PDB file of C-alpha atoms in Angstrom:
ATOM      1  CA  MET A   1      34.596   1.055  14.574  1.00 33.00           C
ATOM      2  CA  PRO A   2      31.662   2.632  16.514  1.00 37.00           C
ATOM      3  CA  ARG A   3      28.796   0.392  17.576  1.00 38.00           C
ATOM      4  CA  ARG A   4      25.540   0.939  15.714  1.00 33.00           C
ATOM      5  CA  SER A   5      22.058   0.611  17.148  1.00 36.00           C
ATOM      6  CA  PRO A   6      19.645  -2.002  15.743  1.00 38.00           C
ATOM      7  CA  ARG A   7      17.674   0.864  14.167  1.00 38.00           C
ATOM      8  CA  GLU A   8      20.808   2.130  12.392  1.00 37.00           C
ATOM      9  CA  LEU A   9      21.621  -1.374  11.226  1.00 34.00           C
ATOM     10  CA  ARG A  10      18.132  -1.700   9.758  1.00 38.00           C
ATOM     11  CA  ALA A  11      18.282   1.708   8.030  1.00 40.00           C
ATOM     12  CA  GLY A  12      17.924   1.088   4.355  1.00 45.00           C
ATOM     13  CA  ALA A  13      16.026  -2.155   4.944  1.00 49.00           C
ATOM     14  CA  PRO A  14      12.431  -2.343   3.642  1.00 47.00           C
ATOM     15  CA  GLY A  15      10.098  -0.570   6.029  1.00 47.00           C
ATOM     16  CA  SER A  16      12.858   1.511   7.617  1.00 50.00           C
ATOM     17  CA  PRO A  17      12.387   5.283   7.567  1.00 52.00           C
ATOM     18  CA  SER A  18      15.204   5.853   5.069  1.00 59.00           C
ATOM     19  CA  ALA A  19      14.472   3.022   2.612  1.00 85.00           C
ATOM     20  CA  LEU A  20      12.518   3.414  -0.597  1.00 95.00           C
ATOM     21  CA  SER A  21       9.931   0.715  -1.133  1.00 96.00           C
ATOM     22  CA  THR A  22       8.396  -0.767  -4.265  1.00 96.00           C
ATOM     23  CA  LEU A  23       4.646  -0.917  -4.900  1.00 96.00           C
ATOM     24  CA  LEU A  24       3.044  -3.731  -6.887  1.00 96.00           C
ATOM     25  CA  ILE A  25      -0.709  -3.814  -7.473  1.00 95.00           C
ATOM     26  CA  GLY A  26      -2.743  -6.891  -8.270  1.00 91.00           C
ATOM     27  CA  THR A  27      -6.444  -7.286  -8.844  1.00 86.00           C
ATOM     28  CA  CYS A  28      -8.853 -10.143  -8.324  1.00 78.00           C
ATOM     29  CA  PRO A  29     -11.373 -10.424 -11.171  1.00 70.00           C
ATOM     30  CA  GLY A  30     -14.269 -11.484  -8.953  1.00 63.00           C
ATOM     31  CA  PRO A  31     -16.491 -14.519  -9.584  1.00 63.00           C
ATOM     32  CA  PRO A  32     -15.830 -17.360  -9.987  1.00 61.00           C
ATOM     33  CA  ALA A  33     -12.313 -16.900  -8.556  1.00 60.00           C
ATOM     34  CA  CYS A  34     -13.490 -14.633  -5.731  1.00 65.00           C
ATOM     35  CA  THR A  35     -16.711 -13.246  -4.298  1.00 60.00           C
ATOM     36  CA  ALA A  36     -15.996  -9.704  -5.528  1.00 67.00           C
ATOM     37  CA  VAL A  37     -13.521  -7.656  -7.548  1.00 77.00           C
ATOM     38  CA  HIS A  38     -10.831  -6.243  -5.261  1.00 85.00           C
ATOM     39  CA  THR A  39      -7.341  -4.774  -5.190  1.00 92.00           C
ATOM     40  CA  HIS A  40      -4.167  -6.269  -3.707  1.00 93.00           C
ATOM     41  CA  LEU A  41      -1.464  -3.835  -2.589  1.00 95.00           C
ATOM     42  CA  PHE A  42       2.026  -5.317  -2.254  1.00 96.00           C
ATOM     43  CA  VAL A  43       4.815  -3.268  -0.688  1.00 96.00           C
ATOM     44  CA  ASP A  44       8.240  -4.838  -1.068  1.00 96.00           C
ATOM     45  CA  GLY A  45       6.523  -8.107  -1.958  1.00 95.00           C
ATOM     46  CA  LEU A  46       4.267  -8.173   1.126  1.00 95.00           C
ATOM     47  CA  ASP A  47       0.466  -8.031   0.909  1.00 94.00           C
ATOM     48  CA  VAL A  48      -0.208  -4.950   3.051  1.00 95.00           C
ATOM     49  CA  ILE A  49      -3.956  -5.567   3.364  1.00 93.00           C
ATOM     50  CA  THR A  50      -3.779  -9.209   4.436  1.00 91.00           C
ATOM     51  CA  ARG A  51      -0.841  -8.585   6.783  1.00 93.00           C
ATOM     52  CA  SER A  52      -2.653  -5.612   8.344  1.00 92.00           C
ATOM     53  CA  ASP A  53      -5.999  -7.355   8.916  1.00 90.00           C
ATOM     54  CA  ARG A  54      -7.003 -10.751   7.506  1.00 88.00           C
ATOM     55  CA  ARG A  55     -10.688  -9.790   7.702  1.00 86.00           C
ATOM     56  CA  MET A  56     -10.191  -7.174   4.992  1.00 89.00           C
ATOM     57  CA  ALA A  57     -10.238  -7.187   1.198  1.00 89.00           C
ATOM     58  CA  GLY A  58      -9.001  -4.361  -1.012  1.00 91.00           C
ATOM     59  CA  LEU A  59     -11.574  -1.958  -2.413  1.00 91.00           C
ATOM     60  CA  THR A  60     -12.481  -2.112  -6.095  1.00 89.00           C
ATOM     61  CA  PRO A  61      -9.632  -1.319  -8.499  1.00 91.00           C
ATOM     62  CA  GLY A  62     -11.745   1.127 -10.498  1.00 89.00           C
ATOM     63  CA  LEU A  63     -12.166   3.221  -7.356  1.00 89.00           C
ATOM     64  CA  LEU A  64      -8.584   3.063  -6.051  1.00 93.00           C
ATOM     65  CA  LEU A  65      -6.635   3.181  -9.319  1.00 93.00           C
ATOM     66  CA  ARG A  66      -8.525   5.699 -11.456  1.00 92.00           C
ATOM     67  CA  PRO A  67      -6.522   8.733 -12.655  1.00 92.00           C
ATOM     68  CA  GLY A  68      -6.455  11.321  -9.887  1.00 92.00           C
ATOM     69  CA  GLY A  69      -8.055   8.748  -7.572  1.00 94.00           C
ATOM     70  CA  PRO A  70      -7.448   8.159  -3.876  1.00 95.00           C
ATOM     71  CA  LEU A  71      -4.016   6.524  -4.241  1.00 96.00           C
ATOM     72  CA  HIS A  72      -2.604   9.499  -6.139  1.00 96.00           C
ATOM     73  CA  PRO A  73      -0.449  11.582  -3.792  1.00 95.00           C
ATOM     74  CA  ALA A  74      -0.801  15.303  -3.138  1.00 93.00           C
ATOM     75  CA  ASP A  75       1.139  17.824  -1.069  1.00 93.00           C
ATOM     76  CA  THR A  76      -1.705  17.835   1.451  1.00 95.00           C
ATOM     77  CA  PRO A  77      -1.844  14.538   3.378  1.00 95.00           C
ATOM     78  CA  ARG A  78      -5.107  12.611   3.178  1.00 95.00           C
ATOM     79  CA  THR A  79      -6.422   9.448   4.745  1.00 96.00           C
ATOM     80  CA  VAL A  80      -7.536   6.895   2.166  1.00 95.00           C
ATOM     81  CA  ALA A  81      -9.608   3.763   2.763  1.00 94.00           C
ATOM     82  CA  VAL A  82      -7.938   0.927   0.842  1.00 94.00           C
ATOM     83  CA  ALA A  83      -9.855  -2.095   2.192  1.00 93.00           C
ATOM     84  CA  ALA A  84     -13.090  -3.119   3.916  1.00 90.00           C
ATOM     85  CA  GLU A  85     -14.304  -6.157   5.821  1.00 86.00           C
ATOM     86  CA  LEU A  86     -14.990  -9.256   3.741  1.00 75.00           C
ATOM     87  CA  GLY A  87     -18.546 -10.470   3.391  1.00 66.00           C
ATOM     88  CA  PRO A  88     -21.529 -10.294   1.089  1.00 59.00           C
ATOM     89  CA  GLU A  89     -21.674  -6.565   1.848  1.00 60.00           C
ATOM     90  CA  PRO A  90     -18.579  -4.603   2.893  1.00 56.00           C
ATOM     91  CA  GLY A  91     -18.578  -4.117   6.664  1.00 58.00           C
ATOM     92  CA  PRO A  92     -18.168  -0.807   8.464  1.00 67.00           C
ATOM     93  CA  ASP A  93     -14.499  -1.343   9.373  1.00 82.00           C
ATOM     94  CA  ARG A  94     -11.997   0.109   6.940  1.00 89.00           C
ATOM     95  CA  LEU A  95      -8.247  -0.203   6.548  1.00 92.00           C
ATOM     96  CA  THR A  96      -6.805   3.239   5.902  1.00 94.00           C
ATOM     97  CA  VAL A  97      -3.470   4.676   4.814  1.00 96.00           C
ATOM     98  CA  ARG A  98      -2.345   8.284   5.051  1.00 97.00           C
ATOM     99  CA  ILE A  99      -0.862   9.315   1.678  1.00 97.00           C
ATOM    100  CA  ARG A 100       1.132  12.425   0.873  1.00 97.00           C
ATOM    101  CA  LEU A 101       3.793  13.742  -1.426  1.00 96.00           C
ATOM    102  CA  ARG A 102       6.740  15.020   0.610  1.00 94.00           C
ATOM    103  CA  GLY A 103       9.422  16.558  -1.571  1.00 90.00           C
ATOM    104  CA  GLY A 104      10.365  13.923  -4.129  1.00 93.00           C
ATOM    105  CA  THR A 105       8.878  11.020  -2.180  1.00 97.00           C
ATOM    106  CA  VAL A 106       5.423   9.450  -1.865  1.00 97.00           C
ATOM    107  CA  VAL A 107       4.841   8.582   1.802  1.00 97.00           C
ATOM    108  CA  TRP A 108       2.333   6.120   3.242  1.00 97.00           C
ATOM    109  CA  SER A 109       1.923   6.427   7.002  1.00 96.00           C
ATOM    110  CA  GLY A 110      -0.531   5.160   9.579  1.00 93.00           C
ATOM    111  CA  LEU A 111       0.391   1.583   8.714  1.00 91.00           C
ATOM    112  CA  MET A 112       0.662  -1.269  11.208  1.00 90.00           C
ATOM    113  CA  TYR A 113       1.693  -4.540   9.613  1.00 91.00           C
ATOM    114  CA  PRO A 114       4.520  -7.005  10.237  1.00 90.00           C
ATOM    115  CA  GLY A 115       7.394  -6.590   7.809  1.00 91.00           C
ATOM    116  CA  ALA A 116       9.497  -9.389   6.356  1.00 91.00           C
ATOM    117  CA  ASP A 117      11.596  -9.402   9.530  1.00 91.00           C
ATOM    118  CA  GLU A 118       8.384  -9.310  11.658  1.00 90.00           C
ATOM    119  CA  THR A 119       9.062  -5.776  12.946  1.00 91.00           C
ATOM    120  CA  VAL A 120       6.078  -3.458  12.669  1.00 92.00           C
ATOM    121  CA  VAL A 121       6.024  -1.290   9.553  1.00 92.00           C
ATOM    122  CA  GLU A 122       4.425   2.086  10.281  1.00 93.00           C
ATOM    123  CA  GLU A 123       5.572   4.102   7.268  1.00 95.00           C
ATOM    124  CA  VAL A 124       6.840   3.392   3.749  1.00 96.00           C
ATOM    125  CA  ARG A 125       8.253   5.679   1.065  1.00 97.00           C
ATOM    126  CA  PHE A 126       8.210   5.320  -2.706  1.00 97.00           C
ATOM    127  CA  ARG A 127       9.909   6.963  -5.668  1.00 97.00           C
ATOM    128  CA  PRO A 128       7.062   8.835  -7.419  1.00 97.00           C
ATOM    129  CA  GLU A 129       8.026   7.433 -10.840  1.00 97.00           C
ATOM    130  CA  GLN A 130       7.757   3.812  -9.703  1.00 97.00           C
ATOM    131  CA  TYR A 131       4.656   4.431  -7.576  1.00 97.00           C
ATOM    132  CA  LEU A 132       2.645   6.346 -10.201  1.00 96.00           C
ATOM    133  CA  GLY A 133       3.896   4.042 -12.956  1.00 96.00           C
ATOM    134  CA  GLU A 134       2.552   1.017 -11.084  1.00 96.00           C
ATOM    135  CA  ILE A 135      -0.835   2.653 -10.481  1.00 96.00           C
ATOM    136  CA  GLY A 136      -1.010   3.525 -14.204  1.00 95.00           C
ATOM    137  CA  ARG A 137       0.012   0.007 -15.241  1.00 94.00           C
ATOM    138  CA  ALA A 138      -2.578  -1.629 -13.003  1.00 93.00           C
ATOM    139  CA  TYR A 139      -5.334   0.767 -14.144  1.00 93.00           C
ATOM    140  CA  ALA A 140      -4.483   0.159 -17.838  1.00 91.00           C
ATOM    141  CA  ALA A 141      -4.632  -3.601 -17.217  1.00 88.00           C
ATOM    142  CA  LEU A 142      -8.217  -3.177 -15.992  1.00 83.00           C
ATOM    143  CA  ARG A 143      -9.172  -1.628 -19.317  1.00 73.00           C
ATOM    144  CA  ARG A 144      -7.669  -4.382 -21.509  1.00 67.00           C
ATOM    145  CA  PRO A 145      -9.981  -7.162 -22.647  1.00 56.00           C
ATOM    146  CA  CYS A 146      -9.160 -10.587 -21.246  1.00 52.00           C
TER     147      CYS A 146
END
């Protein structure tokens, strides 16, 4: 049996170039639970924003999740701000993700966060049905009365 490189052994693992990830979106309702309304983006169960930069909080769900909004993929890649510095007023630093639709896959690139195995995740891929379904679910949840 031929020896396989560590990269080949990890292929298919979350965060590897060939694996398909799962997106889950959560929202914080704001006061009194939190200082402001913000979005949580979980990829394969990991909070991408917190793992990328603990100083950041996700931007408002109404901005990120709206139909045709910044998280919706297109054939042309675009850089999307998904989080800003915490504080009474959002700071100038932003956490960004490059989003595009490549063939039948939604691709996020420009990432730099530790994965579950502590290796750096630089790119993740999603099935469009799961990805867009989760954005739609989270947006609909914003519109439901508590």
